[in-house]
Coordinates of C-alpha atoms in Angstrom, one line a residue:
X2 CA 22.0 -11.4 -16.9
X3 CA 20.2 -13.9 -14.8
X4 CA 21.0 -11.8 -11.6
X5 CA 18.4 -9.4 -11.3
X6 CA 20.0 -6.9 -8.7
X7 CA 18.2 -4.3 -6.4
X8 CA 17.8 -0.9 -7.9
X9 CA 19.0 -2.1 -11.5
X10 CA 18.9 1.7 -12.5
X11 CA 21.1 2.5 -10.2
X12 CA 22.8 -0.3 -8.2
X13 CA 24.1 0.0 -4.6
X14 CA 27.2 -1.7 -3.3
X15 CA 27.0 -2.4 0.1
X16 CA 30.0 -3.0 2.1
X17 CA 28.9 -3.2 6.0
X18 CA 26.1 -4.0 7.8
X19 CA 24.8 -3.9 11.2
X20 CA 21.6 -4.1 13.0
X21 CA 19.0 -2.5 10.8
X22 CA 21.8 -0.9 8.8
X23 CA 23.6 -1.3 5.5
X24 CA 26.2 1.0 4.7
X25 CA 27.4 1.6 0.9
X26 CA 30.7 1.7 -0.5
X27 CA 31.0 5.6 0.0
X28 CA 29.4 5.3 4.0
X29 CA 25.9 6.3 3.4
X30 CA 24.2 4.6 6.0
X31 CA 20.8 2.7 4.8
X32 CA 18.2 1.8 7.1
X33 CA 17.3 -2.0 5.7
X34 CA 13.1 -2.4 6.0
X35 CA 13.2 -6.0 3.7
X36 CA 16.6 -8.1 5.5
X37 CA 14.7 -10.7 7.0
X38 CA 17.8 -13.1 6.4
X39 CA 19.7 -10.7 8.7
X40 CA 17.1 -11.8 11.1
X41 CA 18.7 -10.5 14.7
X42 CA 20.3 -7.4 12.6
X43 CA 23.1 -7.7 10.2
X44 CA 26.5 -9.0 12.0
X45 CA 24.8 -9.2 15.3
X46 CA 28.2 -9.7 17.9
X47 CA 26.7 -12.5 19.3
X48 CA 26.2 -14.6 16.3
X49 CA 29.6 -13.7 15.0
X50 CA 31.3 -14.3 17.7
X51 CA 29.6 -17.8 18.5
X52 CA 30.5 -18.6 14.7
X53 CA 34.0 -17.2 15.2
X54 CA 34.6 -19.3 18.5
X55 CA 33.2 -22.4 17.2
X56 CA 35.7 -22.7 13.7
X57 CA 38.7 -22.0 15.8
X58 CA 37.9 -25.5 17.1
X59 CA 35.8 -27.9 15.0
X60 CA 33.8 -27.8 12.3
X61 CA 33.3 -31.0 10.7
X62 CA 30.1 -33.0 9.5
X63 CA 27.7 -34.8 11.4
X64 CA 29.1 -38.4 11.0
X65 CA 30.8 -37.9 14.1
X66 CA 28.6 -37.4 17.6
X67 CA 28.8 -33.7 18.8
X68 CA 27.0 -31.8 21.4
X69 CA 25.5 -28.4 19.3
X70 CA 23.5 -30.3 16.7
X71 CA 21.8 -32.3 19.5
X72 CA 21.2 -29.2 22.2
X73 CA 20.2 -26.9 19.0
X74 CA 17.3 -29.8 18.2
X75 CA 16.4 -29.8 21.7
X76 CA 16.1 -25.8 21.8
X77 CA 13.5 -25.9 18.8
X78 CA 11.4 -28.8 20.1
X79 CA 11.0 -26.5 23.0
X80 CA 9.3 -24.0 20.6
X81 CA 7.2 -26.4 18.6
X82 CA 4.0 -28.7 19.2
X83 CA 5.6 -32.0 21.1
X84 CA 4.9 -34.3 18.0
X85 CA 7.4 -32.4 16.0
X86 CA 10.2 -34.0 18.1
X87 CA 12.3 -34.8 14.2
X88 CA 14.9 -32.6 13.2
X89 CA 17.3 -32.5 9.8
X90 CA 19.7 -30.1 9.4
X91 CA 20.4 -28.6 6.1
X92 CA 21.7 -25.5 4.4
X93 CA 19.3 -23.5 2.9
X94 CA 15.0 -23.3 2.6
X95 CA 15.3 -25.0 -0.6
X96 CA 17.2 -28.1 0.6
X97 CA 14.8 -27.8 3.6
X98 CA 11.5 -28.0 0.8
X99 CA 13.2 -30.0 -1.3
X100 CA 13.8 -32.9 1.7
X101 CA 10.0 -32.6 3.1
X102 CA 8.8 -33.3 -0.7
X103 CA 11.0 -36.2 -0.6
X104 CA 9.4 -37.2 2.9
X105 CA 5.5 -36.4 2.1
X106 CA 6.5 -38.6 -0.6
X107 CA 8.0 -41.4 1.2
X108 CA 5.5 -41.6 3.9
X109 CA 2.5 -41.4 2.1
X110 CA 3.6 -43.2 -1.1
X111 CA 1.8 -40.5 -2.7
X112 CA 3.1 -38.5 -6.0
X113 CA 1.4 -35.0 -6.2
X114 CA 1.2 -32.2 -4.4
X115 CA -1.5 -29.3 -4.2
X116 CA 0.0 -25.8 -3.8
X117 CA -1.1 -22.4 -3.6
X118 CA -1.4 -20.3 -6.4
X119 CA 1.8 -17.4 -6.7
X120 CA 3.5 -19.4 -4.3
X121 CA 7.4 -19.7 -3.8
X122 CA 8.9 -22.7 -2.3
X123 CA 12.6 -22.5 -3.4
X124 CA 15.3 -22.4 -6.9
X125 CA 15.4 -26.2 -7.2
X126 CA 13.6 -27.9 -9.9
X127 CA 11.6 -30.2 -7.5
X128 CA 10.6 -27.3 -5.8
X129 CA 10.2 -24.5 -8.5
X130 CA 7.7 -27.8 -10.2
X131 CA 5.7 -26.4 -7.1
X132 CA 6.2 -23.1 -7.5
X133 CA 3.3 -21.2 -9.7
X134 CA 5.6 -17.9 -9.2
X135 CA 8.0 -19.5 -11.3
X136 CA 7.0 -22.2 -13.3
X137 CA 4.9 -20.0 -15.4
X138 CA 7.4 -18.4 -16.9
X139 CA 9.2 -21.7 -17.3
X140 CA 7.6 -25.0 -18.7
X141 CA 4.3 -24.6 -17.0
X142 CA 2.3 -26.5 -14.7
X143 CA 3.5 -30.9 -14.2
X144 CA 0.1 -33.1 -14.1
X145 CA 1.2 -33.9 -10.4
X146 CA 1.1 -30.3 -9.4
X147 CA -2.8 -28.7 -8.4
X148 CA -3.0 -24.7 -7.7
X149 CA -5.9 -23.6 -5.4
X150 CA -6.6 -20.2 -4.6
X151 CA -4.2 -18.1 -2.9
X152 CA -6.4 -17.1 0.1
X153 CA -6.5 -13.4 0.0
X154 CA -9.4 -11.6 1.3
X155 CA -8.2 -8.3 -0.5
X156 CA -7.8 -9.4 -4.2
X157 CA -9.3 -13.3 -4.2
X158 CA -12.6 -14.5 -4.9
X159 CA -13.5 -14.7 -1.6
X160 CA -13.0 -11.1 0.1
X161 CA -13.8 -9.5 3.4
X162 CA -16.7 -9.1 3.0
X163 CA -17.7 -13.1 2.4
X164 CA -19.5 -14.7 6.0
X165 CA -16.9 -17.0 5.7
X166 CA -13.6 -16.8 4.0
X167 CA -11.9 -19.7 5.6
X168 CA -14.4 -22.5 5.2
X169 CA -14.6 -21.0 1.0
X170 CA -11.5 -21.1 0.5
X171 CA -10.8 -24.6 2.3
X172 CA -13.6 -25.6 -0.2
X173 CA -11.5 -24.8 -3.1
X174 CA -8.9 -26.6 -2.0
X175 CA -11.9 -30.1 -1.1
X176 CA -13.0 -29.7 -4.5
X177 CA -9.3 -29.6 -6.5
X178 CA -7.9 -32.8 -4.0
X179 CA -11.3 -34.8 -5.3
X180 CA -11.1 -33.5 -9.0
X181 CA -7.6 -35.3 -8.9
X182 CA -9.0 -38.0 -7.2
X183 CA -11.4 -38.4 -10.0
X184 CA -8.8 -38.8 -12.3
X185 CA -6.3 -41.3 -10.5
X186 CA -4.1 -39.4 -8.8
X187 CA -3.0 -39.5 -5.3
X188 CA -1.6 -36.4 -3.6
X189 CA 1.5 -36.2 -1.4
X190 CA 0.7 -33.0 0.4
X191 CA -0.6 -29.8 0.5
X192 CA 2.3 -26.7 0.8
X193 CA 1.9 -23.7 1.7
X194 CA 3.9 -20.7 3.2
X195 CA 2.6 -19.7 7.1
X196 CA 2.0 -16.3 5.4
X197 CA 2.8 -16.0 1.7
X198 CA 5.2 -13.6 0.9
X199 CA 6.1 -13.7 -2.6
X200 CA 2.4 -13.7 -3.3
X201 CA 1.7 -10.3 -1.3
X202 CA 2.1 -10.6 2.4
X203 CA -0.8 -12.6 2.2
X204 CA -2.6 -13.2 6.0
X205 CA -4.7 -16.5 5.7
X206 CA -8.1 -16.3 7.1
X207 CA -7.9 -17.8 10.7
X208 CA -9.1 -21.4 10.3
X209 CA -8.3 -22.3 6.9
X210 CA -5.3 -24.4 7.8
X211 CA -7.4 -26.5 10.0
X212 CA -10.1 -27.1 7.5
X213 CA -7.2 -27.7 4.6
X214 CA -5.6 -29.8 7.1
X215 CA -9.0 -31.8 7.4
X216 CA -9.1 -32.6 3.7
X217 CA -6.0 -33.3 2.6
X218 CA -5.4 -36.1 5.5
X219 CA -8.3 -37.8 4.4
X220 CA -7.3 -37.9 0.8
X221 CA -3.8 -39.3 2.7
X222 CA -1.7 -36.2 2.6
X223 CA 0.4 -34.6 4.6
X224 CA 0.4 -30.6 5.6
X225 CA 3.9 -28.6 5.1
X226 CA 4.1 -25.0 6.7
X227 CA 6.9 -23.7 4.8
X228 CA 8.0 -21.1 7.6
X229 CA 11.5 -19.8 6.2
X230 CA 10.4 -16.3 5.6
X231 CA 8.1 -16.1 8.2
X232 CA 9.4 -17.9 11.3
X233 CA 10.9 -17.7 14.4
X234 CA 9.1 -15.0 16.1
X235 CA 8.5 -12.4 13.4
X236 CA 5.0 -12.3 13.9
X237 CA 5.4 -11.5 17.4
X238 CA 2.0 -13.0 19.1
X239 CA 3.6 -16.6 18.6
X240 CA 7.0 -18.1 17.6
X241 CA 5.7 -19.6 14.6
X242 CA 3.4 -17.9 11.7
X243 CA 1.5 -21.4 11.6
X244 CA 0.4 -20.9 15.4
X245 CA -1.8 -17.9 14.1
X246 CA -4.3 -20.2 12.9
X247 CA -5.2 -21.5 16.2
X248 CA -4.2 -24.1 18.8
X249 CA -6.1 -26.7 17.0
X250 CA -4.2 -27.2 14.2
X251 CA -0.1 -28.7 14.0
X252 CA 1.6 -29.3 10.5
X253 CA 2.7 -32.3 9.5
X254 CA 6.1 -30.9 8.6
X255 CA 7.9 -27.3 9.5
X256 CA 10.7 -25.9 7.3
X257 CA 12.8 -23.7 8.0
X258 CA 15.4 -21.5 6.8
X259 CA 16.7 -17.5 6.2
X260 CA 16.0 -16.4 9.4
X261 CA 17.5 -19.7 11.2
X262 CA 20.9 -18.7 10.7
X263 CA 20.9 -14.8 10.6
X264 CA 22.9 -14.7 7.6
X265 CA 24.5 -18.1 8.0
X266 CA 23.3 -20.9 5.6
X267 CA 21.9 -23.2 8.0
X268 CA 17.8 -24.7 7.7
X269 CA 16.1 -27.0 9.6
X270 CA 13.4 -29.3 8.9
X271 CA 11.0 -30.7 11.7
X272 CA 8.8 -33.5 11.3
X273 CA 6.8 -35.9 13.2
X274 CA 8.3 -40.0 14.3
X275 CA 5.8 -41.4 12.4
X276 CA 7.4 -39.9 9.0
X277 CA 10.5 -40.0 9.9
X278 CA 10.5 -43.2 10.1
X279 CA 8.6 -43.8 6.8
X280 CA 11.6 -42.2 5.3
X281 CA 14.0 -44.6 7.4
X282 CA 12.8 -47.7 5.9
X283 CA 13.5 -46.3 2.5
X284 CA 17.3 -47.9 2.8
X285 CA 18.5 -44.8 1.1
X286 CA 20.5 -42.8 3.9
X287 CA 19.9 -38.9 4.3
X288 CA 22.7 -37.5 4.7
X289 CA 24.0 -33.5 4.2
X290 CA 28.1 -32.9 4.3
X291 CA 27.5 -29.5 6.0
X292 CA 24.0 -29.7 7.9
X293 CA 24.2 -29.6 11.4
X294 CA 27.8 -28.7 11.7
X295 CA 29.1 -27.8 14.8
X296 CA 29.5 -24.3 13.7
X297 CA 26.2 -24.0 11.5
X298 CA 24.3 -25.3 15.1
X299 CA 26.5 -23.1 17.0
X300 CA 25.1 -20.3 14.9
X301 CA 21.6 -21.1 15.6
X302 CA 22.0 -21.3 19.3
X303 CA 23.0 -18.2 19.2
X304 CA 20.0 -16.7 17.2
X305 CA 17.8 -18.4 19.6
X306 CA 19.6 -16.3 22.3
X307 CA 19.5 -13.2 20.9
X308 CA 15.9 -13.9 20.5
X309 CA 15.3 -14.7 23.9
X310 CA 17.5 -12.6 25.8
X311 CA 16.8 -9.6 23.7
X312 CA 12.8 -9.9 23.4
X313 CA 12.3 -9.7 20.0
X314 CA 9.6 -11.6 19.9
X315 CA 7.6 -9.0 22.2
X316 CA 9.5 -6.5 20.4
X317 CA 8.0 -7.3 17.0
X318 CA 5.0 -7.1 18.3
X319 CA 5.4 -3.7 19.6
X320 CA 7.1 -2.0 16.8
X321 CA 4.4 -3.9 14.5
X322 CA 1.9 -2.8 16.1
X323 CA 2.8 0.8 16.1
X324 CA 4.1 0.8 12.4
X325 CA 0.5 -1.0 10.8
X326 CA -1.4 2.0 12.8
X327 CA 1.0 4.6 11.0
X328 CA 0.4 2.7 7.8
X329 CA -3.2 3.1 8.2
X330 CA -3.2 6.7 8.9
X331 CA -1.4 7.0 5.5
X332 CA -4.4 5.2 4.0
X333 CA -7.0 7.4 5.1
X334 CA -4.5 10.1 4.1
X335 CA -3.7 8.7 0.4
X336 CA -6.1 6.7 -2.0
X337 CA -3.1 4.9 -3.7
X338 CA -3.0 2.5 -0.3
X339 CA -5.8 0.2 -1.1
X340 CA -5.0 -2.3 1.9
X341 CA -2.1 -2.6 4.6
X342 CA -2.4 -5.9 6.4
X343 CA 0.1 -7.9 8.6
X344 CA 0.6 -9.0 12.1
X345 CA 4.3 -7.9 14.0
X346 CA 7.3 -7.4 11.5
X347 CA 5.6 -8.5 8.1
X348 CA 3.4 -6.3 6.9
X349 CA 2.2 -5.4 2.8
X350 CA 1.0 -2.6 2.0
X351 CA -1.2 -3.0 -0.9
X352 CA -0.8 0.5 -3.6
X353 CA -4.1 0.5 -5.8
X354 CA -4.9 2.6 -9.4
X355 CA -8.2 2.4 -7.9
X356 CA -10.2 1.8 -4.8
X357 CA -13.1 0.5 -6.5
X358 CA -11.0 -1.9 -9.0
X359 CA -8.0 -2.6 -7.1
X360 CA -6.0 -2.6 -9.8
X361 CA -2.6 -2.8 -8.8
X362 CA -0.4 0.3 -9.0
X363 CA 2.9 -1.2 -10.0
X364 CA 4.6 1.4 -11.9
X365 CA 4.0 3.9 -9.1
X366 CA 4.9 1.1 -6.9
X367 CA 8.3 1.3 -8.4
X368 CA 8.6 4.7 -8.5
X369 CA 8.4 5.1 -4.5
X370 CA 10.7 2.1 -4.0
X371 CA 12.7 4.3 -6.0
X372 CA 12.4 7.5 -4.2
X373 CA 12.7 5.8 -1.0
X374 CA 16.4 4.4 -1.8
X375 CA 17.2 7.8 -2.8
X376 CA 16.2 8.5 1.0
X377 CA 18.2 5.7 2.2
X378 CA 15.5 3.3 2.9
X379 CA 15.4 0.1 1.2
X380 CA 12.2 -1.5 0.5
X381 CA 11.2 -3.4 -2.2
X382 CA 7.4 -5.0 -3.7
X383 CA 6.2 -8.2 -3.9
X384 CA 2.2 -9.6 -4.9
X385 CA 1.5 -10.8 -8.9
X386 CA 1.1 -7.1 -9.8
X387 CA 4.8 -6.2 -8.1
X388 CA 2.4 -3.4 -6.0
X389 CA 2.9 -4.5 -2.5
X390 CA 5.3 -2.9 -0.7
X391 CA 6.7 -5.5 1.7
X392 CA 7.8 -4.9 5.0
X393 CA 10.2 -7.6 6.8
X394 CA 12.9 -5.9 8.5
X395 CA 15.8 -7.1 10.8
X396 CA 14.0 -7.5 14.4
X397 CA 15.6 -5.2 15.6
X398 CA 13.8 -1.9 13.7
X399 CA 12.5 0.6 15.9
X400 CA 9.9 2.8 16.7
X401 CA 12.0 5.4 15.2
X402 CA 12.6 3.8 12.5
X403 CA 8.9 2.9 11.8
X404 CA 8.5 6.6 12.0
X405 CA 11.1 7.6 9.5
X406 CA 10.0 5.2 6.9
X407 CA 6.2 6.5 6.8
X408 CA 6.8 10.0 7.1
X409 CA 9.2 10.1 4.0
X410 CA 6.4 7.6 2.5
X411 CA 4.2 10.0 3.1
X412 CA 6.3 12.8 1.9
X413 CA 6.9 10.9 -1.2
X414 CA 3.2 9.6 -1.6
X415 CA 1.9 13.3 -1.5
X416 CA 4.8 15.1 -3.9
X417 CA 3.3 12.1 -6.4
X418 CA -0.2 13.2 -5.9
X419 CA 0.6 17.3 -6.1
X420 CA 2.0 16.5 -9.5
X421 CA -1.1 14.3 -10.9
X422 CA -2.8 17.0 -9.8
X423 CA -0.6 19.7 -11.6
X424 CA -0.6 17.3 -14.9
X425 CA -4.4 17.2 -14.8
X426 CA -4.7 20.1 -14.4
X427 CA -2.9 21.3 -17.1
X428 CA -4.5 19.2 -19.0
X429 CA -7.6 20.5 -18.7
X430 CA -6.5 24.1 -19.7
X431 CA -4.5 22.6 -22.5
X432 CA -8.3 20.5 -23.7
X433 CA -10.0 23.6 -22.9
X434 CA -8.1 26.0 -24.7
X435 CA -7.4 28.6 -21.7
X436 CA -4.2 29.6 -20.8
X437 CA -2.3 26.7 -22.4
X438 CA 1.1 28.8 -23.2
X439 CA 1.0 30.6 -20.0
X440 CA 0.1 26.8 -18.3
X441 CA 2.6 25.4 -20.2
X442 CA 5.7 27.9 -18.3
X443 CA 4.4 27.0 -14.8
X444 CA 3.2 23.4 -14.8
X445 CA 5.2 20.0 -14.7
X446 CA 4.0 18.5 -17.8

């Protein structure tokens, strides 16, 4: 009971996958809009067979000197600002979290960490303490842990329409790192996701990370871009999400996972030498039986091939590109779609009760999710209100694809609106007394 799967009502089993495709126990073939794990496409050859090659001859832990975990470190730094030259290999984003906590920590000599609110940083305890997504449900907020706003110019205090969304929201995060100040406490670091996801594909205003960056330092913090959902090109324009918010600004720390290993449980955390070597002095060695194995680096070579030799990168911002403008045509065309927002292969688009309110629509939400699988598209919501559908497909979606996915959205979007119509209108009859029995034969109640 503590697995929640997809489509509870009516669970799929999927047996295969490849590319942008799942296919189900029977052979229907579903076109996958959410498998950012499956970052290159689901059982991309190249992956597999760099994997394959690699456990017919070693596959060991990194205790012994080997070649891949070495030229994999070198093929990131290559994509990263030169003073993230660290790298630690783990298995998953949440080891990756948990280990840059454990860092910020060491390095600063710091305890608490400022977060933002609806965030998601991983299923460990340290890192669900950090996680406002889930620790309200579960024991609530630690007295080391301070929430600032999420960013969003669509539903947060500070909207689009503010002169300045960056610098107020940058406040808000001044003001909460000197009201713990105030009371004795010193903070670690500030987290937060490149582009929150769990919160509602959530685009940061451009700037803010500079101006956060700015404050926490000089309370002695460090900055973590938590990049596992949103990394390695998916944005298109730049390699990294973080690189969005302008040249001027580098974190502190980069994690890294999902996406890393296309399906493989591989994560990567790069840092700067002046922490690592913070965390050096400790005396307590850091050491992970399976990161960096020769197969798990093998793996992410390979990604970074596919990547490169492929042109994702360019590719996601194409496809992107051409999927937000058919998104916003369906917003002009259908009130539900309060806000569609993104940048390359993660895009939200925002379904609203109201224009005015913004309230969020999250049973109708639902409801198309669930009309879409019965079209063999799989899409799911994310945001607080569950009424953002989320868009962070394999790399290699197409054009096509984009096309297929809005037209039966739109398909579905206006069958929904024909039948509030026909229930209001019935209504009305029914209120007014006219025609109710004949009403009543013809129209969806």
């Amino acid at each position: 009971a503590s697995c929640r799967l997809f489509y509870p009502e009516a669970p799929v089993k999927i047996v295969r996958g490849r590319g942008q495709y799942l296919y189900d126990e029977q052979g229907a073939e579903y076109l996958d809009c959410v498998g950012n794990v499956a970052h290159v496409g689901h059982c991309h050859p190249l992956v597999v067979q760099a994997a394959h090659e690699q456990n017919q001859v070693l596959n060991t832990n990194s205790r012994y000197l080997h070649d891949n975990i070495v030229d994999y470190a070198q093929r990131l730094s290559e994509t990263l600002p030169e003073q993230l030259c660290v790298f630690y290999f783990l298995n998953s984003g949440s080891e990756a979290n948990d280990l840059a906590l454990r860092l910020a920590r060491q390095y600063t000599g710091h305890q608490d960490v400022v977060v933002l609110d609806h965030a998601y940083h991983g299923h460990l305890s340290s890192l669900i303490d950090i996680s406002p997504y889930k620790f309200r449900d579960l024991d609530g907020q630690k007295e080391w842990v301070h929430v600032v706003p999420l960013p969003d110019v669509y539903r947060g205090p500070y909207r689009e329409d503010h002169p300045d969304p960056a610098v107020a929201y940058a406040d808000e995060v001044s003001r909460v790192v000197s009201s713990a100040q105030e009371k004795g406490r010193k903070i670690a670091a500030f987290f937060a996701e490149s582009l929150p996801s769990v919160a509602g594909q959530i685009l940061p205003p451009v700037g803010y990370f500079s101006l956060v960056a700015q404050h926490v330092r000089r309370a002695g913090a460090v900055f973590v871009a938590d990049e596992i959902q949103v990394g390695f090109g998916r944005v298109g324009k730049h390699f990294w999400a973080f690189q969005l918010q302008g040249e001027d600004f580098t974190p502190d720390i980069v994690t890294m996972g999902k996406s890393i290993g296309n399906g493989h449980p591989v994560a990567c955390v790069a840092t700067t030498q002046a922490v690592s070597r913070a965390f050096e002095t400790t005396g307590v060695e850091y050491f992970n039986t399976f990161g960096g194995s020769p197969v798990s680096c093998a793996v992410g070579l390979a990604v970074l091939d596919v990547l490169e030799k492929e042109q994702l990168q360019t590719h996601a911002t194409c496809v992107g590109s051409f999927l937000m403008e058919l998104l916003r045509q369906q917003k002009e065309k259908h009130p539900i779609i309060g806000d569609v927002r993104g940048v390359g292969l993660f895009i939200g688009v925002d379904l609203v009760k109201d224009e005015a309110t913004r309230t969020p629509a999250t049973e109708e939400a639902d409801y198309l999710v669930s009309r879409l699988k019965e079209s063999y598209i799989l899409l799911s919501t994310d945001g607080p209100g569950r009424n953002v559908l989320k868009f962070k497909p394999p790399m290699c979606f197409s054009r096509d694809n984009a096309q297929h996915v809005v037209a039966r959205l739109d398909a579905i979007l206006t069958d929904m609106e024909e039948t509030l119509r026909s229930c209001e209108t019935l209504r009305l009859k029914r209120s007014t007394g006219l025609g109710c029995r004949a009403a009543a034969g013809r129209e969806p109640s």
